[in-house]
CSV table of C-alpha atoms in Angstrom, one decimal:
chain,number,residue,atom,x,y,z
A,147,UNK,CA,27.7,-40.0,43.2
A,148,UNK,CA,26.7,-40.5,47.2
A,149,UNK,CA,24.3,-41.7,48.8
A,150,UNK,CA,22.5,-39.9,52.0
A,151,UNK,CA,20.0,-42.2,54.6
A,152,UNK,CA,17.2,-40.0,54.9
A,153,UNK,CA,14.6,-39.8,58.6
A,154,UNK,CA,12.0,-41.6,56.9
A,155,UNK,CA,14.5,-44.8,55.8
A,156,UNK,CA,14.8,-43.8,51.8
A,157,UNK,CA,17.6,-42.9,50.2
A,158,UNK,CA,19.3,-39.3,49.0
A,159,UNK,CA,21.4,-40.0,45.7
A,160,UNK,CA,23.7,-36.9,44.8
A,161,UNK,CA,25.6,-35.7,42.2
A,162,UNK,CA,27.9,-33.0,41.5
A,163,UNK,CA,28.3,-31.0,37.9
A,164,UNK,CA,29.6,-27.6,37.0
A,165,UNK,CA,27.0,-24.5,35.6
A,166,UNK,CA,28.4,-24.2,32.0
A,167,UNK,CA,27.6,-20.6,32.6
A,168,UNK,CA,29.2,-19.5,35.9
A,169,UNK,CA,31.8,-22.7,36.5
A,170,UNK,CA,30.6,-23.0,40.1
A,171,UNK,CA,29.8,-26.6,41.3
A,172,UNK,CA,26.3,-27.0,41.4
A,173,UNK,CA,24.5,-30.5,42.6
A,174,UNK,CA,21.4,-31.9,41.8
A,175,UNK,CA,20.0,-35.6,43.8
A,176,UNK,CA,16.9,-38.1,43.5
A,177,UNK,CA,15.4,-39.8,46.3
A,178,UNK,CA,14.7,-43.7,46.1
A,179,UNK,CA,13.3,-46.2,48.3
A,180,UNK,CA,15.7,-48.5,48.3
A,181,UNK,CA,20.0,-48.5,48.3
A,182,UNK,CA,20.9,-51.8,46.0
A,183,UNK,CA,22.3,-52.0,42.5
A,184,UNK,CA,19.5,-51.8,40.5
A,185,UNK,CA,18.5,-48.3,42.9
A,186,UNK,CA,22.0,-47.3,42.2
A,187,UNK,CA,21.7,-47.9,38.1
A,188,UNK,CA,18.8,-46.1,38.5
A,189,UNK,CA,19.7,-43.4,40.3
A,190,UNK,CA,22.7,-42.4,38.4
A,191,UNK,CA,20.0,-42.9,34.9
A,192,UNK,CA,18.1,-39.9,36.6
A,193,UNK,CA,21.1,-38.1,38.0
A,194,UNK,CA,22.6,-37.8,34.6
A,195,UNK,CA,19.3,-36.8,32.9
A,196,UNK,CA,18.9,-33.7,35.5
A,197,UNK,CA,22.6,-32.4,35.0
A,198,UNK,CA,21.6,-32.7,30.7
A,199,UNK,CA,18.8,-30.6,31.0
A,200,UNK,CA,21.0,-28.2,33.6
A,201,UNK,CA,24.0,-27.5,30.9
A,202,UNK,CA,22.2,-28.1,27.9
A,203,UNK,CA,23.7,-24.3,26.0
A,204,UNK,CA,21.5,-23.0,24.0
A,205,UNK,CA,24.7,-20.4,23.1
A,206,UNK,CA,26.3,-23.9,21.4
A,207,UNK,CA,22.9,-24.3,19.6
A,208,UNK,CA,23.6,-25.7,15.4
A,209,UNK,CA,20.3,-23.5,14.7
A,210,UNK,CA,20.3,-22.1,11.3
A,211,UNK,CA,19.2,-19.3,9.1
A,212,UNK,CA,16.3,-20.8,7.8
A,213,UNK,CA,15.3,-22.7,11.5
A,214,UNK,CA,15.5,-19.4,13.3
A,215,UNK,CA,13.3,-18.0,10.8
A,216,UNK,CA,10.9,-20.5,11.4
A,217,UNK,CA,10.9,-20.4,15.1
A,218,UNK,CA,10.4,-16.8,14.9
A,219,UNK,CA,7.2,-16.7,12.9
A,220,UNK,CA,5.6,-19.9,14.5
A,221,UNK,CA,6.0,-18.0,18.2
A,222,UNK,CA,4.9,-14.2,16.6
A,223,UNK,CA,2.8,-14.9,13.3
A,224,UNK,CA,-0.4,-15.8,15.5
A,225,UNK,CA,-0.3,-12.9,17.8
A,226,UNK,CA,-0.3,-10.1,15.1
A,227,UNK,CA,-2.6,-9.3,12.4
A,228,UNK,CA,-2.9,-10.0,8.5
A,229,UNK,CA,-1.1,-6.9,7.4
A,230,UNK,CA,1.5,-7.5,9.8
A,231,UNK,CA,2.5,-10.7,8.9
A,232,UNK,CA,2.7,-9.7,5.5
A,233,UNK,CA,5.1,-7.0,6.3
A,234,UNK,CA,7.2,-9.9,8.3
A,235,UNK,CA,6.9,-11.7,5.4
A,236,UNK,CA,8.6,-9.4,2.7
A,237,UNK,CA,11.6,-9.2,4.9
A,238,UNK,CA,11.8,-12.9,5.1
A,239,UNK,CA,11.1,-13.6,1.5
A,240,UNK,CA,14.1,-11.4,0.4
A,241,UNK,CA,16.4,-12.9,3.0
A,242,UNK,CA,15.5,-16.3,2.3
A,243,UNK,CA,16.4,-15.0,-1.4
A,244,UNK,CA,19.4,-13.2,-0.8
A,245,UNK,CA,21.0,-14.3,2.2
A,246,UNK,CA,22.9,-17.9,2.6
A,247,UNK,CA,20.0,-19.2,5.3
A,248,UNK,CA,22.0,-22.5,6.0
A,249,UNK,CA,24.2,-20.8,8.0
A,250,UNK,CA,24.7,-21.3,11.4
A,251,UNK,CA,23.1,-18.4,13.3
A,252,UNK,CA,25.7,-18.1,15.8
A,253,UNK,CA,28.3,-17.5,13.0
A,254,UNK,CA,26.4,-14.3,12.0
A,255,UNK,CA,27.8,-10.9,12.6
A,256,UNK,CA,27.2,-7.2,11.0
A,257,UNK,CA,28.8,-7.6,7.8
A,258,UNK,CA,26.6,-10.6,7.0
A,259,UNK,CA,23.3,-8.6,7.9
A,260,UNK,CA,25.0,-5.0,6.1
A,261,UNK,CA,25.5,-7.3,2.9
A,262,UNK,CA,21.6,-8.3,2.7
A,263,UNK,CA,20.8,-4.3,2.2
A,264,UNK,CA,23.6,-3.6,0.3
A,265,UNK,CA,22.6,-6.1,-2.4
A,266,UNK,CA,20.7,-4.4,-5.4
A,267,UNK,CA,17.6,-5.2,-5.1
A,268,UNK,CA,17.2,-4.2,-1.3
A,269,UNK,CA,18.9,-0.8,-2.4
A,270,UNK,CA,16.6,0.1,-5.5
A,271,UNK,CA,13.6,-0.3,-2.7
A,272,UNK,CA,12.4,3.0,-1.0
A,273,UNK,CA,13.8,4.4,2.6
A,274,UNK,CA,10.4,3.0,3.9
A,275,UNK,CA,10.4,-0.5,2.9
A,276,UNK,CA,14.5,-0.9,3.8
A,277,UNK,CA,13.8,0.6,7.3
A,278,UNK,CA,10.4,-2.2,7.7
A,279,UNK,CA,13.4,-4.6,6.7
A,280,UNK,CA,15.6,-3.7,9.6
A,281,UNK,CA,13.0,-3.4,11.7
A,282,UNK,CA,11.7,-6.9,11.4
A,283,UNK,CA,15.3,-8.6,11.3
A,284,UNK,CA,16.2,-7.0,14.4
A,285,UNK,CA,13.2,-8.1,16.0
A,286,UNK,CA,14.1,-11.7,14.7
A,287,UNK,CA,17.7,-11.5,16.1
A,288,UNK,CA,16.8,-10.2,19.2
A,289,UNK,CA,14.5,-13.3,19.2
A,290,UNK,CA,17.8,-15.2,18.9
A,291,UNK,CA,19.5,-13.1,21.6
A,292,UNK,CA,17.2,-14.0,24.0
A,293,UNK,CA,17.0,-17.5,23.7
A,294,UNK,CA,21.0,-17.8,23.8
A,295,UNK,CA,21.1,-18.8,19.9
A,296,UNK,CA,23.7,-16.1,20.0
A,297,UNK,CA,25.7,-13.7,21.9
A,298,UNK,CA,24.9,-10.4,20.4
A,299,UNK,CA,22.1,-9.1,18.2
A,300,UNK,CA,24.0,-8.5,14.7
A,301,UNK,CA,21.4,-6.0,13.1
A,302,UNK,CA,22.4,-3.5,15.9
A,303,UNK,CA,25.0,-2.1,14.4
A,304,UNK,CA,23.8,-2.1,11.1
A,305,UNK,CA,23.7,0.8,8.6
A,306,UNK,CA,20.7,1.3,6.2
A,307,UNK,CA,22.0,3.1,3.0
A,308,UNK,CA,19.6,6.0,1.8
A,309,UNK,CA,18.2,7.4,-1.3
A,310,UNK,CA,17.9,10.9,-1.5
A,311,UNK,CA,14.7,12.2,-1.2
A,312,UNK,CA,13.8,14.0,-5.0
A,313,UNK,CA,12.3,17.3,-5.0
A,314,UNK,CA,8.8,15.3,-5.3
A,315,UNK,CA,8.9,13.5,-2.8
A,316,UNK,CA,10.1,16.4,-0.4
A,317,UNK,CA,7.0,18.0,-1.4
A,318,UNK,CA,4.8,14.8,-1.6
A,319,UNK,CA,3.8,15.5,1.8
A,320,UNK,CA,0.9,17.8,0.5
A,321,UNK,CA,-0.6,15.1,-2.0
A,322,UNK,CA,-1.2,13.1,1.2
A,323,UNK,CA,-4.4,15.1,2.3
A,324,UNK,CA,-6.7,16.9,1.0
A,325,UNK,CA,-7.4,20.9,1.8
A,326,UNK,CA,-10.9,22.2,2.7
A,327,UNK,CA,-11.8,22.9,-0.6
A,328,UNK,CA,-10.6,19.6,-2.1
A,329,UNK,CA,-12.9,18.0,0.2
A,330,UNK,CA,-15.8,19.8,0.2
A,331,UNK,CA,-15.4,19.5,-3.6
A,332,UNK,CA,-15.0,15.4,-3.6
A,333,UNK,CA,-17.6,15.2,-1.3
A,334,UNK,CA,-20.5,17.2,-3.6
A,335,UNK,CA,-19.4,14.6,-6.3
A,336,UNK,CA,-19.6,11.7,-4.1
A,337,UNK,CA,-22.9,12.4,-3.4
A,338,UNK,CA,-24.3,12.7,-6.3
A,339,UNK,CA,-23.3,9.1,-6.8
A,340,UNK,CA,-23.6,7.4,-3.6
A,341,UNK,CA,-24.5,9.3,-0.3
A,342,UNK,CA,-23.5,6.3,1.7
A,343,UNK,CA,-19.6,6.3,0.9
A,344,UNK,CA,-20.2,9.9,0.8
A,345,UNK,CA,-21.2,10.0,4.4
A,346,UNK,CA,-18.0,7.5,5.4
A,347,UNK,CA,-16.0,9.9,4.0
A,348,UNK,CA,-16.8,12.8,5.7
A,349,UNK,CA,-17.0,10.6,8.5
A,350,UNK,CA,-13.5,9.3,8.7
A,351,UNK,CA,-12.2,13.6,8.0
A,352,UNK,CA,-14.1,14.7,10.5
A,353,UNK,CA,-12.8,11.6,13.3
A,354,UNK,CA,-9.6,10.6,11.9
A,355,UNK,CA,-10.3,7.0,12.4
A,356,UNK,CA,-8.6,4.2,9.8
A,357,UNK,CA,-11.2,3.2,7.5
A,358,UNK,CA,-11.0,-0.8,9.1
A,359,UNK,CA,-12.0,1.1,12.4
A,360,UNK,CA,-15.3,3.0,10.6
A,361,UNK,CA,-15.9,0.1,9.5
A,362,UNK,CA,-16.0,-2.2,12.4
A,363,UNK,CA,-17.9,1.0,14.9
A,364,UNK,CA,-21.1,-1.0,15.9
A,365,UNK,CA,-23.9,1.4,17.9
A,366,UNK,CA,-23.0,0.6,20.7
A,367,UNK,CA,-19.8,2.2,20.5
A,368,UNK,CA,-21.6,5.3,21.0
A,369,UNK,CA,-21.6,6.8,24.1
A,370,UNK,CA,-22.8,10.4,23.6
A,371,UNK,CA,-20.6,12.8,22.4
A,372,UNK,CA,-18.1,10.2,22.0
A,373,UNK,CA,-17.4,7.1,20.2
A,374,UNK,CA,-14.7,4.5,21.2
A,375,UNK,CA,-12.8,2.3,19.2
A,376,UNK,CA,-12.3,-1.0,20.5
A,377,UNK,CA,-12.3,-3.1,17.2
A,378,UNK,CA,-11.4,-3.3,13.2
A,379,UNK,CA,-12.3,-5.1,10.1
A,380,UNK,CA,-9.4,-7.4,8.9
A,381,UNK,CA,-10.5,-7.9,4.9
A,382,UNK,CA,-6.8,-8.7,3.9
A,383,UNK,CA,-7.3,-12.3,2.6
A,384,UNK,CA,-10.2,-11.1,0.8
A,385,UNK,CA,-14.2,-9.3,1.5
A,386,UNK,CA,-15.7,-13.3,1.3
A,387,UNK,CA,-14.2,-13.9,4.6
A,388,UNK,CA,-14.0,-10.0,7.1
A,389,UNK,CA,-13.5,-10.7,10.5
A,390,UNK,CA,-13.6,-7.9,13.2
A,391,UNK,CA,-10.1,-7.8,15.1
A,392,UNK,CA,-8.7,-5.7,18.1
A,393,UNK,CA,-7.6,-2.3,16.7
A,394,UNK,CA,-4.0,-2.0,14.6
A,395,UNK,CA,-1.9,-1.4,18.5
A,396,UNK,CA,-2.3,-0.1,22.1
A,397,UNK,CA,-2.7,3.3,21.0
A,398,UNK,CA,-5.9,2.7,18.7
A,399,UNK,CA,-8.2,1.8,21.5
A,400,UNK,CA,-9.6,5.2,22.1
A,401,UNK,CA,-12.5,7.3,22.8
A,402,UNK,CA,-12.9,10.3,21.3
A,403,UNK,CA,-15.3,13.2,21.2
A,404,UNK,CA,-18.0,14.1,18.1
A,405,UNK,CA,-18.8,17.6,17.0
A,406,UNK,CA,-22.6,18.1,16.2
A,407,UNK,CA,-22.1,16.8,12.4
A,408,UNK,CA,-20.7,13.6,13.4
A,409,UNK,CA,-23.4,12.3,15.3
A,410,UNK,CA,-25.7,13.9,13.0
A,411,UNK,CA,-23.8,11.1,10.7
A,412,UNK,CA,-24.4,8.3,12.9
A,413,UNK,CA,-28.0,9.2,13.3
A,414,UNK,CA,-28.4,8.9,9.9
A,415,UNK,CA,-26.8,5.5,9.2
A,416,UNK,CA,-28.8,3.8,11.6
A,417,UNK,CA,-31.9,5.2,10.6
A,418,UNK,CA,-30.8,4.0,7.0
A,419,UNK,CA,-29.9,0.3,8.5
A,420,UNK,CA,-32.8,0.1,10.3
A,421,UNK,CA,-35.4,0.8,6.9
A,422,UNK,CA,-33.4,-1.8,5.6
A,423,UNK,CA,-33.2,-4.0,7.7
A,424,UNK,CA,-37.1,-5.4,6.7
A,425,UNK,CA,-35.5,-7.0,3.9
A,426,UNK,CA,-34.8,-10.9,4.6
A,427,UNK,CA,-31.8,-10.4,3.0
A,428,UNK,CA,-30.6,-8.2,5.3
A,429,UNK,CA,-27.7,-9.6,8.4
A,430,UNK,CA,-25.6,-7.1,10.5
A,431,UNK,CA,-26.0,-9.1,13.9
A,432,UNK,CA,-23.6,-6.8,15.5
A,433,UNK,CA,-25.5,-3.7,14.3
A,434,UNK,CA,-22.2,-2.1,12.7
A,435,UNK,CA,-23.3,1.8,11.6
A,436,UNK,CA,-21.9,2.0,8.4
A,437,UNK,CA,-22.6,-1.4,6.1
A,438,UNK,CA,-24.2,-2.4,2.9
A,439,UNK,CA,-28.2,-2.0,2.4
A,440,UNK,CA,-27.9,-5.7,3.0
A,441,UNK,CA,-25.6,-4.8,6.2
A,442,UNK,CA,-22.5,-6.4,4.8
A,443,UNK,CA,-18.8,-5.2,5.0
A,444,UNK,CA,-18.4,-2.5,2.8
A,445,UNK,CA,-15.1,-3.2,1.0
A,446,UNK,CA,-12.0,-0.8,1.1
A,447,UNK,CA,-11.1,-1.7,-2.5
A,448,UNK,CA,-14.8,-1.0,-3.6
A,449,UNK,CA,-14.6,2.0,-1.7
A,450,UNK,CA,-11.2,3.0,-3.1
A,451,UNK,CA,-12.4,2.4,-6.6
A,452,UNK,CA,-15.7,4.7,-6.2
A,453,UNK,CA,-13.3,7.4,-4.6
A,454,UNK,CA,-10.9,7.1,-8.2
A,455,UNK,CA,-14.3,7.3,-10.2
A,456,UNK,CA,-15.7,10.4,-7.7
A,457,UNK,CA,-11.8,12.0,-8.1
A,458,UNK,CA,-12.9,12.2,-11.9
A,459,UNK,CA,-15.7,15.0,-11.4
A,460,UNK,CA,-13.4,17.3,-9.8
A,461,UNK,CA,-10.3,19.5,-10.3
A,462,UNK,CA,-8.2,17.2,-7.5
A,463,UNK,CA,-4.7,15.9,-8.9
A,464,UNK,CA,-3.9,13.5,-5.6
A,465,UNK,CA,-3.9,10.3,-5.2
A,466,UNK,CA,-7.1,9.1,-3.7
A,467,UNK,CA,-7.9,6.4,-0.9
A,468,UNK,CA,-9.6,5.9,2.3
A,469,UNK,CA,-6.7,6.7,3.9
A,470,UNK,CA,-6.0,10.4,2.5
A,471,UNK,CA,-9.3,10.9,4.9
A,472,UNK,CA,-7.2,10.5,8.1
A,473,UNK,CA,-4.5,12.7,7.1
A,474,UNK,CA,-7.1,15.3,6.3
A,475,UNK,CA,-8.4,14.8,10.2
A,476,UNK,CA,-4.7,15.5,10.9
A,477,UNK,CA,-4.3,19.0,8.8
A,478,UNK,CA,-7.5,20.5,9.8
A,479,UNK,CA,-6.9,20.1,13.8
A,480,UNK,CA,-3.0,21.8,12.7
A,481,UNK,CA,-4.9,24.7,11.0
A,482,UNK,CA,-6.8,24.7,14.5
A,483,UNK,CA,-4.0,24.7,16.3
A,484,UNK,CA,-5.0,22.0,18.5
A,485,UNK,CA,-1.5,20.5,19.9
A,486,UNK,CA,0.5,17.6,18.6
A,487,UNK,CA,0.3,15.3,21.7
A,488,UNK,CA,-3.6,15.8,21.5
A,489,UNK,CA,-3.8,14.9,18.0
A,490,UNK,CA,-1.9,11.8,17.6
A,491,UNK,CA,-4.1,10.5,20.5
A,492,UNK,CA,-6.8,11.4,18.7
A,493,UNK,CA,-5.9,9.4,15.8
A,494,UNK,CA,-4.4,6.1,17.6
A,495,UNK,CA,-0.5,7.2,16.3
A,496,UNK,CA,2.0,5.2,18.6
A,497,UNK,CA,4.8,6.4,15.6
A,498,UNK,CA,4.2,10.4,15.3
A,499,UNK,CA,6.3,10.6,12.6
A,500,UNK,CA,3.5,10.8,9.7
A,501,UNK,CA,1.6,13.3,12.4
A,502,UNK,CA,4.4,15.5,12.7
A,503,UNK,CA,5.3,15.6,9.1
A,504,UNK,CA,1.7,16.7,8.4
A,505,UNK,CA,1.5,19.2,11.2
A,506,UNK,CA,4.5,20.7,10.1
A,507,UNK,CA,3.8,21.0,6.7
A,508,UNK,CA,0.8,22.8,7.6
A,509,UNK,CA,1.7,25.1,10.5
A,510,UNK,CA,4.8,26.7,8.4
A,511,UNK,CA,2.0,27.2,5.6
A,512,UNK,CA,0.0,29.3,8.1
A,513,UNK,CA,3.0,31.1,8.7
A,514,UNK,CA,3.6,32.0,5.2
A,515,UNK,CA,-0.6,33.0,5.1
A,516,UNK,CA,0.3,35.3,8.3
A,517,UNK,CA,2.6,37.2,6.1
A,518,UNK,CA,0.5,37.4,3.1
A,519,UNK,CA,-2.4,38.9,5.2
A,520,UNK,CA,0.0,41.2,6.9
A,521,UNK,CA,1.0,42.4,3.9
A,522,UNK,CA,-2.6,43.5,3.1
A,523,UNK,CA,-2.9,45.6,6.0
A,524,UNK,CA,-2.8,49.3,5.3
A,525,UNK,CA,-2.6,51.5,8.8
A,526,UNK,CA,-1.9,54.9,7.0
């Protein structure tokens, strides 16, 4: 340590140190009003502090498994919503269960990671669910990357064993919407049972929008010929307690143009809420368009169940829920030929994947019809 006499009569203490990261001498000083021992204990108590904070190496951090883990969900769990967080939280449930989480997370490499989805039970779990599971441990270890709990990111390099696909599941793609004729068919028995969820439904095939998006549409969210979607209804810890959230990513807020039935759709629902809206009972502050007669949150599981009970009444073999509605949107702007870019920003899809596997499906059918109807041409 040295000492410097400053202009103004205090005193400069300096001290030199070395960057952990770069070996250059670095130096770091406190000023102090007075030059006698006590100054000089002082000084060096301060010095010392400053160069612990300067070389303190995160790379030569002790953090574990399980305290990395726990980092990384305090700093991301209350930015994201329910759904999310319970995708996050399958990943970490199995690795907590599988994985040896007391070790030292600089220690971890590849093999470590590769053995977590080599173990049984990760490898009896579909394609889907093992690549969520690389997904969210890369995002954890890049986490660690970043804040120099490690050198490199071991999930990088990682190799996700796959099932191959079954003959069903190549052609599962077609039970995940529903053709004109299924719908029109599903919707005659829906409303013969309940002309609200009827109207939802043809709602959400005729928009595309999720079903927590319909839900959470309030009127003024109309704008014309167009709706946008700024919100969504977050019912995953139960209907008792909905809340309206910002929309599933940045691709979701959207506006979007109506056709003529649409709006007619709209027009209705808010001639419906407003006769019922005499009844004390009834509380929909935020005037959502599609509610209960008492202008509550009409549940997706409710929903779900009336579609199984509607799916009952007609000839349809799929799998039924709210969602099937959005993939419908997606097959009847293919058969329109409207362009792939135009429909997954229709819909809100940052991941085209599901788009594209629908709009393929579709578009190679069309080419099969454009045979068939050749083939019923007769020019002599």
């Amino acid at each position: 340590m040295w000492i410097e006499t400053l202009k103004n009569g205090k005193y400069k203490y300096n001290e030199r140190y070395k960057d952990p990261y770069n070996e250059k001498t670095k130096y770091v000083s406190v000023t102090l009003a007075k030059d006698t021992p006590q100054a000089q204990k002082e000084a060096l108590r301060l010095l010392n502090e400053k160069i612990d904070r300067k070389i303190q190496k995160q790379t030569q951090s002790d953090i574990t498994l399980a305290e990395l883990f726990e980092k990384w969900q305090a700093l991301h769990f209350p930015s994201v919503k329910s759904r999310t967080k319970l995708t996050y939280s399958q990943t970490i449930y199995y690795a907590n269960e599988l994985l040896d989480t007391s070790s030292l997370v600089r220690n971890i490499d590849t093999s470590f990671i590769q053995s977590f989805f080599e173990n049984e039970k990760i490898m009896k779990q579909s394609n889907g669910y093992k690549k969520n599971h690389k997904m969210v441990l890369n995002m954890i270890f890049s986490f660690a990357e970043d804040m120099g709990y490690l050198q490199i990111n071991p999930v990088k390099k990682v190799k996700v064993p796959k099932k191959e696909k079954t003959i069903d599941q190549i052609n599962n793609i077609r039970n995940k919407y529903l053709t004109m004729e299924e719908l029109s068919e599903l919707l005659k028995a829906m409303q013969s049972e309940n002309n609200n969820y009827c109207l939802i439904a043809e709602f959400l095939a005729r928009t595309g929008l999720r079903y927590g998006e319909c839900i959470a549409l309030c009127e003024e969210n109309i704008k014309g010929d167009k709706i946008e979607i700024v919100g969504s209804v977050d019912s995953i810890n139960g209907i008792a307690k909905p809340k309206i959230t910002s929309p599933k990513n940045l691709n979701s807020y959207r506006v979007i143009e109506i056709d003529r039935r649409t709006k007619e759709i709209l027009n209705m629902q808010i001639e419906r809420n407003t006769i019922f809206s005499v009844n004390e009972r009834y509380c929909n502050d935020e005037k959502r368009i599609f509610c209960t007669r008492y202008g509550g949150i009409v549940s997706n599981k409710e929903f779900n169940k009336f579609l199984k009970s509607a799916k009952e009444k007609t000839t349809i073999k799929k799998e039924l829920t709210s969602h099937i509605f959005r993939h419908t949107h997606i097959s009847l702007l293919a058969e329109l030929n409207v362009p792939i870019k135009a429909i997954s920003e229709r819909v809100g899809h940052g991941n085209q994947s599901t788009t594209l596997e629908i709009y393929n499906h579709v578009t190679e059918n069309m080419k099969s019809n454009i045979v068939n109807k050749l083939d019923k041409i007769s020019l002599l």
